[in-house]
Structure formats: structure tokens, C-alpha cells
Amino acid sequence: MLITIPDLLSPGQVQAIRSKLDAAEWIDGRVTAGYQSMLAKDNMQIPEGHPVAQQVGELILQTLGSNLLFISAALPAKVFPPLFNRYSGGQSFGTHVDNSIRHVKGTSHRVRSDLSATLFFSAPEEYDGGELVVEDTYGIHSVKLPAGHMVVYPSSSLHHVRPVTRGARVSSFFWIQSMVRDDGERTLLFDLDNVTQRITAEEPSSPNAVRLTGLYHNLLRRWAEV
Ligand code: NI
């Protein structure tokens, strides 16, 4: 399932973050690529552990922690500290699959990448190209979102970023280990949660709302690892 989280950050937050990111140090993005994706990857990144990356990353994590749509869709167990990349001057990232296990630099922490996220910091009008193209079982999705919006998609998907031929595309990217590792099970839970919330809003004391909530939690109990 590919899902868009709109307005994760406000325009004011995006603007403040962009000034910090634009003034930070940028290095060759191949530092965090695996052997195969190193051949496909051509972009710039802020070094892992850079103070700006840590500060903005912390704000993103806090915001995610209170975003109900993200929590319902991702059922997050762990989130990798956000990284930041920039594509300009024809840079692109060819077709690849993200590494399955990510080590958090300088720690013993590991995150299994069940979901990949891209949070956009450039408005679509600022650059040409730069679409994130994700191939999944339901076809090919081309994603280019307003600044402050985020896309989350299964890390098992083949994906690429099209060349940026004008301007610059700045974004944050990171991975999520979900309490429910299987994408099909997680999608069923998300759909069930949505229906349950709608029915509960319409008829708060309805026995059906209680039963649906029970069904949701009993499936989550069966499928979740915590
Ligand atoms: Ni990737």
C-alpha cells in the first residue's frame, strides 16, 4: 500500500527547515548506499549525525508520533533517524530496492525496513523531474507532492527518482519497522481501522462499533510484534 500523509509539516515549519538544510554541509549520497544501489545513486546528502540532521530529524519524529494517519497506516515499532537528500543538475536515483536492515550509525540499533518514507521540502514548482516512481502489485505510481507532505510505501517495492532537470529537489527519507511486517496484513488493519472510526463517529454507542473495534484489536494482537 502506498499512502500520502498530507500537511505533516506546516508551510512555516517547511520554510524554517529549508533555511537550515540549505545552509548545512552536503556530501555525496553514495555514503549510505548498498553495493548495488551505489551504482544507481547520484545525489547529495547531509552526513548522518550532522547537528542539523539530528535537530530536524527529531522534529520529524515528534510530528510523526502525533500523526494519527501515519500511526494507523504504518503501525510503527521503530523509525530510522531521518536522512536528507538533494537532487539537482540532472541527478537521479535509478531503479533499486532499499536494504532490508539499516544500522543506525554509531549505535548498536538496527531497523528492519518494512516501509520507506519520503517527506518533501521543495514545492513541485521549484523543480522539473524528480518524481519518485514506485512499482507495486497495483501498478506504477509517480509521486511528486507539495512541500510538507510525505509518502510511505513498502520497502520491498522497486523504485527510482527521475532526473531533476531544473531547480533542486530537497527531501527527507527514512525507514519504518512496523509492528506488522506483512504489507497485506497491515493494509487490512488500516482499512478496518478507517471503517471502524467512521462507524464509531456516526453511532458512538452502536454494538457494531464495539464489535469492529474488538475485531481490529484481536487481529492486531494476532499479527503484531512489539
Ligand atoms: Ni530507495
PDB file of N, CA and C in Angstrom, residues 6-41:
ATOM      1  N   PRO A   6      -0.789  14.040   4.062  1.00  0.00           N
ATOM      2  CA  PRO A   6      -0.744  15.460   3.696  1.00  0.00           C
ATOM      3  C   PRO A   6      -0.427  16.343   4.902  1.00  0.00           C
ATOM      4  N   ASP A   7       0.188  17.491   4.631  1.00  0.00           N
ATOM      5  CA  ASP A   7       0.420  18.518   5.674  1.00  0.00           C
ATOM      6  C   ASP A   7       1.019  17.939   6.957  1.00  0.00           C
ATOM      7  N   LEU A   8       2.030  17.098   6.823  1.00  0.00           N
ATOM      8  CA  LEU A   8       2.725  16.621   8.027  1.00  0.00           C
ATOM      9  C   LEU A   8       3.385  17.810   8.721  1.00  0.00           C
ATOM     10  N   LEU A   9       3.953  18.700   7.908  1.00  0.00           N
ATOM     11  CA  LEU A   9       4.561  19.926   8.443  1.00  0.00           C
ATOM     12  C   LEU A   9       3.860  21.127   7.823  1.00  0.00           C
ATOM     13  N   SER A  10       3.761  22.224   8.586  1.00  0.00           N
ATOM     14  CA  SER A  10       3.107  23.439   8.095  1.00  0.00           C
ATOM     15  C   SER A  10       4.063  24.181   7.160  1.00  0.00           C
ATOM     16  N   PRO A  11       3.524  25.105   6.316  1.00  0.00           N
ATOM     17  CA  PRO A  11       4.404  25.885   5.437  1.00  0.00           C
ATOM     18  C   PRO A  11       5.478  26.639   6.229  1.00  0.00           C
ATOM     19  N   GLY A  12       5.133  27.158   7.409  1.00  0.00           N
ATOM     20  CA  GLY A  12       6.112  27.863   8.238  1.00  0.00           C
ATOM     21  C   GLY A  12       7.242  26.934   8.690  1.00  0.00           C
ATOM     22  N   GLN A  13       6.875  25.728   9.101  1.00  0.00           N
ATOM     23  CA  GLN A  13       7.898  24.752   9.523  1.00  0.00           C
ATOM     24  C   GLN A  13       8.798  24.366   8.350  1.00  0.00           C
ATOM     25  N   VAL A  14       8.169  24.180   7.181  1.00  0.00           N
ATOM     26  CA  VAL A  14       8.950  23.803   5.992  1.00  0.00           C
ATOM     27  C   VAL A  14       9.969  24.893   5.670  1.00  0.00           C
ATOM     28  N   GLN A  15       9.516  26.150   5.739  1.00  0.00           N
ATOM     29  CA  GLN A  15      10.401  27.275   5.403  1.00  0.00           C
ATOM     30  C   GLN A  15      11.591  27.339   6.369  1.00  0.00           C
ATOM     31  N   ALA A  16      11.313  27.195   7.665  1.00  0.00           N
ATOM     32  CA  ALA A  16      12.384  27.254   8.673  1.00  0.00           C
ATOM     33  C   ALA A  16      13.365  26.095   8.472  1.00  0.00           C
ATOM     34  N   ILE A  17      12.834  24.923   8.170  1.00  0.00           N
ATOM     35  CA  ILE A  17      13.696  23.746   7.977  1.00  0.00           C
ATOM     36  C   ILE A  17      14.537  23.910   6.718  1.00  0.00           C
ATOM     37  N   ARG A  18      13.907  24.429   5.647  1.00  0.00           N
ATOM     38  CA  ARG A  18      14.649  24.611   4.390  1.00  0.00           C
ATOM     39  C   ARG A  18      15.858  25.523   4.587  1.00  0.00           C
ATOM     40  N   SER A  19      15.704  26.608   5.352  1.00  0.00           N
ATOM     41  CA  SER A  19      16.866  27.507   5.545  1.00  0.00           C
ATOM     42  C   SER A  19      17.991  26.759   6.247  1.00  0.00           C
ATOM     43  N   LYS A  20      17.644  25.931   7.234  1.00  0.00           N
ATOM     44  CA  LYS A  20      18.674  25.163   7.952  1.00  0.00           C
ATOM     45  C   LYS A  20      19.341  24.148   7.020  1.00  0.00           C
ATOM     46  N   LEU A  21      18.521  23.438   6.245  1.00  0.00           N
ATOM     47  CA  LEU A  21      19.070  22.404   5.358  1.00  0.00           C
ATOM     48  C   LEU A  21      19.955  23.037   4.278  1.00  0.00           C
ATOM     49  N   ASP A  22      19.477  24.151   3.696  1.00  0.00           N
ATOM     50  CA  ASP A  22      20.231  24.782   2.607  1.00  0.00           C
ATOM     51  C   ASP A  22      21.601  25.251   3.078  1.00  0.00           C
ATOM     52  N   ALA A  23      21.700  25.626   4.375  1.00  0.00           N
ATOM     53  CA  ALA A  23      22.969  26.138   4.902  1.00  0.00           C
ATOM     54  C   ALA A  23      23.882  25.023   5.421  1.00  0.00           C
ATOM     55  N   ALA A  24      23.384  23.781   5.432  1.00  0.00           N
ATOM     56  CA  ALA A  24      24.172  22.673   6.016  1.00  0.00           C
ATOM     57  C   ALA A  24      25.208  22.157   5.017  1.00  0.00           C
ATOM     58  N   GLU A  25      26.052  21.229   5.515  1.00  0.00           N
ATOM     59  CA  GLU A  25      27.075  20.606   4.672  1.00  0.00           C
ATOM     60  C   GLU A  25      26.428  19.470   3.878  1.00  0.00           C
ATOM     61  N   TRP A  26      26.730  19.392   2.577  1.00  0.00           N
ATOM     62  CA  TRP A  26      26.173  18.319   1.740  1.00  0.00           C
ATOM     63  C   TRP A  26      27.323  17.488   1.171  1.00  0.00           C
ATOM     64  N   ILE A  27      27.152  16.164   1.199  1.00  0.00           N
ATOM     65  CA  ILE A  27      28.199  15.264   0.683  1.00  0.00           C
ATOM     66  C   ILE A  27      27.581  14.283  -0.319  1.00  0.00           C
ATOM     67  N   ASP A  28      28.434  13.537  -1.008  1.00  0.00           N
ATOM     68  CA  ASP A  28      27.966  12.539  -1.984  1.00  0.00           C
ATOM     69  C   ASP A  28      27.024  11.525  -1.309  1.00  0.00           C
ATOM     70  N   GLY A  29      25.843  11.326  -1.888  1.00  0.00           N
ATOM     71  CA  GLY A  29      24.829  10.463  -1.278  1.00  0.00           C
ATOM     72  C   GLY A  29      25.167   8.987  -1.275  1.00  0.00           C
ATOM     73  N   ARG A  30      26.227   8.599  -1.974  1.00  0.00           N
ATOM     74  CA  ARG A  30      26.551   7.163  -2.040  1.00  0.00           C
ATOM     75  C   ARG A  30      27.029   6.602  -0.702  1.00  0.00           C
ATOM     76  N   VAL A  31      27.296   7.489   0.299  1.00  0.00           N
ATOM     77  CA  VAL A  31      27.782   7.002   1.598  1.00  0.00           C
ATOM     78  C   VAL A  31      26.815   6.044   2.287  1.00  0.00           C
ATOM     79  N   THR A  32      25.500   6.207   2.037  1.00  0.00           N
ATOM     80  CA  THR A  32      24.554   5.308   2.727  1.00  0.00           C
ATOM     81  C   THR A  32      23.979   4.261   1.778  1.00  0.00           C
ATOM     82  N   ALA A  33      24.557   4.135   0.573  1.00  0.00           N
ATOM     83  CA  ALA A  33      24.005   3.181  -0.396  1.00  0.00           C
ATOM     84  C   ALA A  33      24.657   1.816  -0.232  1.00  0.00           C
ATOM     85  N   GLY A  34      23.890   0.767  -0.504  1.00  0.00           N
ATOM     86  CA  GLY A  34      24.453  -0.585  -0.553  1.00  0.00           C
ATOM     87  C   GLY A  34      25.229  -0.751  -1.860  1.00  0.00           C
ATOM     88  N   TYR A  35      25.871  -1.925  -2.040  1.00  0.00           N
ATOM     89  CA  TYR A  35      26.737  -2.136  -3.196  1.00  0.00           C
ATOM     90  C   TYR A  35      25.999  -1.918  -4.521  1.00  0.00           C
ATOM     91  N   GLN A  36      24.802  -2.519  -4.636  1.00  0.00           N
ATOM     92  CA  GLN A  36      24.075  -2.437  -5.907  1.00  0.00           C
ATOM     93  C   GLN A  36      23.506  -1.035  -6.129  1.00  0.00           C
ATOM     94  N   SER A  37      22.911  -0.452  -5.042  1.00  0.00           N
ATOM     95  CA  SER A  37      22.261   0.843  -5.249  1.00  0.00           C
ATOM     96  C   SER A  37      23.293   1.956  -5.434  1.00  0.00           C
ATOM     97  N   MET A  38      24.551   1.702  -5.002  1.00  0.00           N
ATOM     98  CA  MET A  38      25.613   2.682  -5.214  1.00  0.00           C
ATOM     99  C   MET A  38      25.805   2.968  -6.710  1.00  0.00           C
ATOM    100  N   LEU A  39      25.561   1.940  -7.524  1.00  0.00           N
ATOM    101  CA  LEU A  39      25.731   2.093  -8.968  1.00  0.00           C
ATOM    102  C   LEU A  39      24.626   2.970  -9.560  1.00  0.00           C
ATOM    103  N   ALA A  40      23.466   2.978  -8.897  1.00  0.00           N
ATOM    104  CA  ALA A  40      22.301   3.682  -9.442  1.00  0.00           C
ATOM    105  C   ALA A  40      22.139   5.083  -8.857  1.00  0.00           C
ATOM    106  N   LYS A  41      22.808   5.339  -7.715  1.00  0.00           N
ATOM    107  CA  LYS A  41      22.505   6.534  -6.931  1.00  0.00           C
ATOM    108  C   LYS A  41      23.395   7.719  -7.304  1.00  0.00           C
TER     109      LYS A  41
END
